[in-house]
Amino acid sequence: MQQELKSEITKQHIVHEAFKLFYENGFKATSINDVMKAAKMTKGAFYHHYKSKEQLGLEVIELKIQKRVYNAMVLPLNGTGNAMEILENTFLNRIKSFPFYDKQQGCPMNNFINEIGNYEISYQLALKSIVEKWKKALVILIEKGKEQNAIKKEIPSEAVAVYLISAFEGIRGIRKLYDNDVILDQYISGLSVYLNQLKF
């Protein structure tokens, strides 16, 4: 039991260091040696826990990226209250809350999608699963908003969900090109206009 716990802690440490390196330098540019150097462990320790860098990449997606998206963008959508307010709070407040480091690096999920989304079917499926869960939660919330007479009945829920996800992920990528938040402020202003058009 003690050995299993130690093994799990070691794996969590490797995943944590790998996530940071993948986020800052990209998946393809980061080697196993880079990860193990950051983790202060030997390459032998890596192969004790993982068969390949690809397997580690999947764990990073499942344990780090999926958790980040779920906690920040999916869980808030499940709240009680006015659906339109939940939608506004989730998207507008989240984009404002990112620290400078996150603004510089962009969205980890988006970075992975752009770099390795078509690289391996297992990555594709893992990343797609995150997007689909996010989309499903949004559709449920939008439908709830229609029932509450907070959102127009004729609004196509799935189309709005896909648009909101795409715009949010897009601005996270575009923001990396700038050294200030002007472009982010313009996005927030445009998003506010768009969300107002959904209101009943």
PDB file of N, CA, C and O in Angstrom, residues 43-94:
ATOM      1  N   LYS A  43      15.819   9.118 -15.870  1.00  0.00           N
ATOM      2  CA  LYS A  43      15.038   8.627 -17.003  1.00  0.00           C
ATOM      3  C   LYS A  43      14.474   7.237 -16.688  1.00  0.00           C
ATOM      4  O   LYS A  43      13.386   6.877 -17.146  1.00  0.00           O
ATOM      5  N   GLY A  44      15.213   6.471 -15.903  1.00  0.00           N
ATOM      6  CA  GLY A  44      14.754   5.142 -15.486  1.00  0.00           C
ATOM      7  C   GLY A  44      13.464   5.227 -14.695  1.00  0.00           C
ATOM      8  O   GLY A  44      12.572   4.376 -14.837  1.00  0.00           O
ATOM      9  N   ALA A  45      13.351   6.271 -13.864  1.00  0.00           N
ATOM     10  CA  ALA A  45      12.126   6.481 -13.074  1.00  0.00           C
ATOM     11  C   ALA A  45      10.944   6.752 -13.994  1.00  0.00           C
ATOM     12  O   ALA A  45       9.820   6.310 -13.745  1.00  0.00           O
ATOM     13  N   PHE A  46      11.214   7.485 -15.090  1.00  0.00           N
ATOM     14  CA  PHE A  46      10.145   7.755 -16.055  1.00  0.00           C
ATOM     15  C   PHE A  46       9.604   6.450 -16.635  1.00  0.00           C
ATOM     16  O   PHE A  46       8.402   6.209 -16.642  1.00  0.00           O
ATOM     17  N   TYR A  47      10.514   5.608 -17.128  1.00  0.00           N
ATOM     18  CA  TYR A  47      10.088   4.368 -17.787  1.00  0.00           C
ATOM     19  C   TYR A  47       9.539   3.332 -16.808  1.00  0.00           C
ATOM     20  O   TYR A  47       8.896   2.374 -17.216  1.00  0.00           O
ATOM     21  N   HIS A  48       9.758   3.563 -15.538  1.00  0.00           N
ATOM     22  CA  HIS A  48       9.123   2.719 -14.519  1.00  0.00           C
ATOM     23  C   HIS A  48       7.614   3.000 -14.465  1.00  0.00           C
ATOM     24  O   HIS A  48       6.814   2.119 -14.177  1.00  0.00           O
ATOM     25  N   HIS A  49       7.240   4.249 -14.769  1.00  0.00           N
ATOM     26  CA  HIS A  49       5.837   4.669 -14.666  1.00  0.00           C
ATOM     27  C   HIS A  49       5.130   4.814 -16.014  1.00  0.00           C
ATOM     28  O   HIS A  49       3.916   4.686 -16.092  1.00  0.00           O
ATOM     29  N   TYR A  50       5.896   5.111 -17.068  1.00  0.00           N
ATOM     30  CA  TYR A  50       5.291   5.362 -18.384  1.00  0.00           C
ATOM     31  C   TYR A  50       6.018   4.596 -19.487  1.00  0.00           C
ATOM     32  O   TYR A  50       7.242   4.456 -19.450  1.00  0.00           O
ATOM     33  N   LYS A  51       5.244   4.168 -20.470  1.00  0.00           N
ATOM     34  CA  LYS A  51       5.827   3.470 -21.623  1.00  0.00           C
ATOM     35  C   LYS A  51       6.449   4.459 -22.596  1.00  0.00           C
ATOM     36  O   LYS A  51       7.411   4.146 -23.285  1.00  0.00           O
ATOM     37  N   SER A  52       5.865   5.649 -22.689  1.00  0.00           N
ATOM     38  CA  SER A  52       6.302   6.612 -23.693  1.00  0.00           C
ATOM     39  C   SER A  52       5.894   8.028 -23.321  1.00  0.00           C
ATOM     40  O   SER A  52       5.068   8.246 -22.419  1.00  0.00           O
ATOM     41  N   LYS A  53       6.441   8.980 -24.055  1.00  0.00           N
ATOM     42  CA  LYS A  53       6.060  10.386 -23.895  1.00  0.00           C
ATOM     43  C   LYS A  53       4.593  10.574 -24.262  1.00  0.00           C
ATOM     44  O   LYS A  53       3.885  11.387 -23.667  1.00  0.00           O
ATOM     45  N   GLU A  54       4.124   9.797 -25.260  1.00  0.00           N
ATOM     46  CA  GLU A  54       2.726   9.880 -25.689  1.00  0.00           C
ATOM     47  C   GLU A  54       1.780   9.513 -24.541  1.00  0.00           C
ATOM     48  O   GLU A  54       0.746  10.159 -24.343  1.00  0.00           O
ATOM     49  N   GLN A  55       2.135   8.482 -23.786  1.00  0.00           N
ATOM     50  CA  GLN A  55       1.312   8.073 -22.648  1.00  0.00           C
ATOM     51  C   GLN A  55       1.281   9.180 -21.588  1.00  0.00           C
ATOM     52  O   GLN A  55       0.242   9.479 -21.005  1.00  0.00           O
ATOM     53  N   LEU A  56       2.430   9.803 -21.359  1.00  0.00           N
ATOM     54  CA  LEU A  56       2.497  10.921 -20.416  1.00  0.00           C
ATOM     55  C   LEU A  56       1.632  12.074 -20.906  1.00  0.00           C
ATOM     56  O   LEU A  56       0.912  12.696 -20.120  1.00  0.00           O
ATOM     57  N   GLY A  57       1.694  12.351 -22.219  1.00  0.00           N
ATOM     58  CA  GLY A  57       0.875  13.426 -22.787  1.00  0.00           C
ATOM     59  C   GLY A  57      -0.600  13.214 -22.531  1.00  0.00           C
ATOM     60  O   GLY A  57      -1.326  14.151 -22.185  1.00  0.00           O
ATOM     61  N   LEU A  58      -1.050  11.976 -22.658  1.00  0.00           N
ATOM     62  CA  LEU A  58      -2.466  11.655 -22.389  1.00  0.00           C
ATOM     63  C   LEU A  58      -2.813  11.905 -20.932  1.00  0.00           C
ATOM     64  O   LEU A  58      -3.891  12.417 -20.621  1.00  0.00           O
ATOM     65  N   GLU A  59      -1.905  11.538 -20.037  1.00  0.00           N
ATOM     66  CA  GLU A  59      -2.153  11.772 -18.602  1.00  0.00           C
ATOM     67  C   GLU A  59      -2.216  13.265 -18.297  1.00  0.00           C
ATOM     68  O   GLU A  59      -3.021  13.702 -17.484  1.00  0.00           O
ATOM     69  N   VAL A  60      -1.375  14.045 -18.952  1.00  0.00           N
ATOM     70  CA  VAL A  60      -1.400  15.503 -18.769  1.00  0.00           C
ATOM     71  C   VAL A  60      -2.751  16.059 -19.225  1.00  0.00           C
ATOM     72  O   VAL A  60      -3.359  16.882 -18.545  1.00  0.00           O
ATOM     73  N   ILE A  61      -3.238  15.572 -20.366  1.00  0.00           N
ATOM     74  CA  ILE A  61      -4.546  16.012 -20.868  1.00  0.00           C
ATOM     75  C   ILE A  61      -5.645  15.644 -19.887  1.00  0.00           C
ATOM     76  O   ILE A  61      -6.477  16.472 -19.521  1.00  0.00           O
ATOM     77  N   GLU A  62      -5.635  14.396 -19.427  1.00  0.00           N
ATOM     78  CA  GLU A  62      -6.718  13.905 -18.564  1.00  0.00           C
ATOM     79  C   GLU A  62      -6.659  14.460 -17.145  1.00  0.00           C
ATOM     80  O   GLU A  62      -7.692  14.774 -16.549  1.00  0.00           O
ATOM     81  N   LEU A  63      -5.452  14.558 -16.577  1.00  0.00           N
ATOM     82  CA  LEU A  63      -5.326  14.949 -15.175  1.00  0.00           C
ATOM     83  C   LEU A  63      -5.150  16.450 -14.952  1.00  0.00           C
ATOM     84  O   LEU A  63      -5.490  16.960 -13.888  1.00  0.00           O
ATOM     85  N   LYS A  64      -4.613  17.146 -15.942  1.00  0.00           N
ATOM     86  CA  LYS A  64      -4.365  18.577 -15.768  1.00  0.00           C
ATOM     87  C   LYS A  64      -5.310  19.438 -16.604  1.00  0.00           C
ATOM     88  O   LYS A  64      -6.014  20.294 -16.076  1.00  0.00           O
ATOM     89  N   ILE A  65      -5.301  19.205 -17.909  1.00  0.00           N
ATOM     90  CA  ILE A  65      -6.069  20.080 -18.807  1.00  0.00           C
ATOM     91  C   ILE A  65      -7.568  19.888 -18.601  1.00  0.00           C
ATOM     92  O   ILE A  65      -8.313  20.865 -18.451  1.00  0.00           O
ATOM     93  N   GLN A  66      -8.008  18.648 -18.567  1.00  0.00           N
ATOM     94  CA  GLN A  66      -9.436  18.388 -18.365  1.00  0.00           C
ATOM     95  C   GLN A  66      -9.916  18.966 -17.039  1.00  0.00           C
ATOM     96  O   GLN A  66     -10.985  19.572 -16.967  1.00  0.00           O
ATOM     97  N   LYS A  67      -9.118  18.821 -15.997  1.00  0.00           N
ATOM     98  CA  LYS A  67      -9.477  19.340 -14.670  1.00  0.00           C
ATOM     99  C   LYS A  67      -9.597  20.870 -14.687  1.00  0.00           C
ATOM    100  O   LYS A  67     -10.529  21.433 -14.124  1.00  0.00           O
ATOM    101  N   ARG A  68      -8.660  21.519 -15.359  1.00  0.00           N
ATOM    102  CA  ARG A  68      -8.696  22.989 -15.452  1.00  0.00           C
ATOM    103  C   ARG A  68      -9.960  23.468 -16.155  1.00  0.00           C
ATOM    104  O   ARG A  68     -10.650  24.374 -15.676  1.00  0.00           O
ATOM    105  N   VAL A  69     -10.254  22.872 -17.299  1.00  0.00           N
ATOM    106  CA  VAL A  69     -11.443  23.279 -18.057  1.00  0.00           C
ATOM    107  C   VAL A  69     -12.712  22.975 -17.263  1.00  0.00           C
ATOM    108  O   VAL A  69     -13.623  23.802 -17.196  1.00  0.00           O
ATOM    109  N   TYR A  70     -12.761  21.803 -16.647  1.00  0.00           N
ATOM    110  CA  TYR A  70     -13.953  21.412 -15.896  1.00  0.00           C
ATOM    111  C   TYR A  70     -14.202  22.366 -14.723  1.00  0.00           C
ATOM    112  O   TYR A  70     -15.314  22.884 -14.557  1.00  0.00           O
ATOM    113  N   ASN A  71     -13.174  22.611 -13.934  1.00  0.00           N
ATOM    114  CA  ASN A  71     -13.331  23.469 -12.745  1.00  0.00           C
ATOM    115  C   ASN A  71     -13.666  24.915 -13.097  1.00  0.00           C
ATOM    116  O   ASN A  71     -14.467  25.556 -12.417  1.00  0.00           O
ATOM    117  N   ALA A  72     -13.053  25.429 -14.168  1.00  0.00           N
ATOM    118  CA  ALA A  72     -13.221  26.845 -14.504  1.00  0.00           C
ATOM    119  C   ALA A  72     -14.408  27.140 -15.407  1.00  0.00           C
ATOM    120  O   ALA A  72     -15.045  28.182 -15.283  1.00  0.00           O
ATOM    121  N   MET A  73     -14.701  26.219 -16.345  1.00  0.00           N
ATOM    122  CA  MET A  73     -15.681  26.533 -17.387  1.00  0.00           C
ATOM    123  C   MET A  73     -16.913  25.631 -17.421  1.00  0.00           C
ATOM    124  O   MET A  73     -17.923  25.998 -18.007  1.00  0.00           O
ATOM    125  N   VAL A  74     -16.833  24.447 -16.829  1.00  0.00           N
ATOM    126  CA  VAL A  74     -17.984  23.530 -16.852  1.00  0.00           C
ATOM    127  C   VAL A  74     -18.741  23.567 -15.527  1.00  0.00           C
ATOM    128  O   VAL A  74     -19.959  23.763 -15.503  1.00  0.00           O
ATOM    129  N   LEU A  75     -18.024  23.415 -14.436  1.00  0.00           N
ATOM    130  CA  LEU A  75     -18.655  23.395 -13.107  1.00  0.00           C
ATOM    131  C   LEU A  75     -19.502  24.634 -12.832  1.00  0.00           C
ATOM    132  O   LEU A  75     -20.637  24.512 -12.356  1.00  0.00           O
ATOM    133  N   PRO A  76     -19.012  25.850 -13.147  1.00  0.00           N
ATOM    134  CA  PRO A  76     -19.834  27.043 -12.898  1.00  0.00           C
ATOM    135  C   PRO A  76     -21.163  27.038 -13.661  1.00  0.00           C
ATOM    136  O   PRO A  76     -22.130  27.665 -13.228  1.00  0.00           O
ATOM    137  N   LEU A  77     -21.208  26.343 -14.792  1.00  0.00           N
ATOM    138  CA  LEU A  77     -22.432  26.300 -15.608  1.00  0.00           C
ATOM    139  C   LEU A  77     -23.534  25.480 -14.936  1.00  0.00           C
ATOM    140  O   LEU A  77     -24.696  25.584 -15.293  1.00  0.00           O
ATOM    141  N   ASN A  78     -23.151  24.651 -13.968  1.00  0.00           N
ATOM    142  CA  ASN A  78     -24.117  23.796 -13.272  1.00  0.00           C
ATOM    143  C   ASN A  78     -24.771  24.486 -12.079  1.00  0.00           C
ATOM    144  O   ASN A  78     -25.541  23.859 -11.345  1.00  0.00           O
ATOM    145  N   GLY A  79     -24.473  25.762 -11.890  1.00  0.00           N
ATOM    146  CA  GLY A  79     -25.007  26.479 -10.732  1.00  0.00           C
ATOM    147  C   GLY A  79     -26.502  26.743 -10.838  1.00  0.00           C
ATOM    148  O   GLY A  79     -27.109  26.586 -11.894  1.00  0.00           O
ATOM    149  N   THR A  80     -27.089  27.119  -9.710  1.00  0.00           N
ATOM    150  CA  THR A  80     -28.511  27.459  -9.693  1.00  0.00           C
ATOM    151  C   THR A  80     -28.656  28.961  -9.907  1.00  0.00           C
ATOM    152  O   THR A  80     -27.727  29.720  -9.690  1.00  0.00           O
ATOM    153  N   GLY A  81     -29.831  29.359 -10.347  1.00  0.00           N
ATOM    154  CA  GLY A  81     -30.073  30.783 -10.570  1.00  0.00           C
ATOM    155  C   GLY A  81     -30.348  31.078 -12.028  1.00  0.00           C
ATOM    156  O   GLY A  81     -30.578  30.177 -12.829  1.00  0.00           O
ATOM    157  N   ASN A  82     -30.310  32.347 -12.366  1.00  0.00           N
ATOM    158  CA  ASN A  82     -30.611  32.810 -13.715  1.00  0.00           C
ATOM    159  C   ASN A  82     -29.530  32.338 -14.696  1.00  0.00           C
ATOM    160  O   ASN A  82     -28.346  32.645 -14.534  1.00  0.00           O
ATOM    161  N   ALA A  83     -29.948  31.584 -15.708  1.00  0.00           N
ATOM    162  CA  ALA A  83     -29.013  30.987 -16.668  1.00  0.00           C
ATOM    163  C   ALA A  83     -28.186  32.031 -17.403  1.00  0.00           C
ATOM    164  O   ALA A  83     -26.995  31.834 -17.661  1.00  0.00           O
ATOM    165  N   MET A  84     -28.816  33.154 -17.747  1.00  0.00           N
ATOM    166  CA  MET A  84     -28.109  34.212 -18.477  1.00  0.00           C
ATOM    167  C   MET A  84     -27.012  34.816 -17.607  1.00  0.00           C
ATOM    168  O   MET A  84     -25.896  35.073 -18.091  1.00  0.00           O
ATOM    169  N   GLU A  85     -27.310  35.014 -16.345  1.00  0.00           N
ATOM    170  CA  GLU A  85     -26.309  35.563 -15.421  1.00  0.00           C
ATOM    171  C   GLU A  85     -25.142  34.590 -15.236  1.00  0.00           C
ATOM    172  O   GLU A  85     -23.978  34.996 -15.174  1.00  0.00           O
ATOM    173  N   ILE A  86     -25.459  33.302 -15.158  1.00  0.00           N
ATOM    174  CA  ILE A  86     -24.414  32.273 -15.023  1.00  0.00           C
ATOM    175  C   ILE A  86     -23.510  32.293 -16.254  1.00  0.00           C
ATOM    176  O   ILE A  86     -22.284  32.236 -16.149  1.00  0.00           O
ATOM    177  N   LEU A  87     -24.125  32.409 -17.422  1.00  0.00           N
ATOM    178  CA  LEU A  87     -23.382  32.455 -18.682  1.00  0.00           C
ATOM    179  C   LEU A  87     -22.446  33.668 -18.715  1.00  0.00           C
ATOM    180  O   LEU A  87     -21.257  33.548 -19.041  1.00  0.00           O
ATOM    181  N   GLU A  88     -22.983  34.828 -18.362  1.00  0.00           N
ATOM    182  CA  GLU A  88     -22.188  36.065 -18.355  1.00  0.00           C
ATOM    183  C   GLU A  88     -21.053  35.981 -17.342  1.00  0.00           C
ATOM    184  O   GLU A  88     -19.909  36.328 -17.656  1.00  0.00           O
ATOM    185  N   ASN A  89     -21.387  35.529 -16.129  1.00  0.00           N
ATOM    186  CA  ASN A  89     -20.372  35.428 -15.076  1.00  0.00           C
ATOM    187  C   ASN A  89     -19.247  34.475 -15.463  1.00  0.00           C
ATOM    188  O   ASN A  89     -18.070  34.769 -15.264  1.00  0.00           O
ATOM    189  N   THR A  90     -19.624  33.321 -16.019  1.00  0.00           N
ATOM    190  CA  THR A  90     -18.621  32.309 -16.369  1.00  0.00           C
ATOM    191  C   THR A  90     -17.670  32.818 -17.444  1.00  0.00           C
ATOM    192  O   THR A  90     -16.450  32.738 -17.290  1.00  0.00           O
ATOM    193  N   PHE A  91     -18.209  33.354 -18.514  1.00  0.00           N
ATOM    194  CA  PHE A  91     -17.353  33.747 -19.639  1.00  0.00           C
ATOM    195  C   PHE A  91     -16.662  35.090 -19.427  1.00  0.00           C
ATOM    196  O   PHE A  91     -15.477  35.227 -19.716  1.00  0.00           O
ATOM    197  N   LEU A  92     -17.383  36.082 -18.923  1.00  0.00           N
ATOM    198  CA  LEU A  92     -16.784  37.406 -18.755  1.00  0.00           C
ATOM    199  C   LEU A  92     -15.821  37.443 -17.573  1.00  0.00           C
ATOM    200  O   LEU A  92     -14.721  37.985 -17.680  1.00  0.00           O
ATOM    201  N   ASN A  93     -16.225  36.844 -16.439  1.00  0.00           N
ATOM    202  CA  ASN A  93     -15.360  36.882 -15.256  1.00  0.00           C
ATOM    203  C   ASN A  93     -14.108  36.036 -15.429  1.00  0.00           C
ATOM    204  O   ASN A  93     -13.031  36.406 -14.973  1.00  0.00           O
ATOM    205  N   ARG A  94     -14.255  34.893 -16.094  1.00  0.00           N
ATOM    206  CA  ARG A  94     -13.101  34.003 -16.265  1.00  0.00           C
ATOM    207  C   ARG A  94     -12.019  34.670 -17.116  1.00  0.00           C
ATOM    208  O   ARG A  94     -10.837  34.621 -16.775  1.00  0.00           O
TER     209      ARG A  94
END
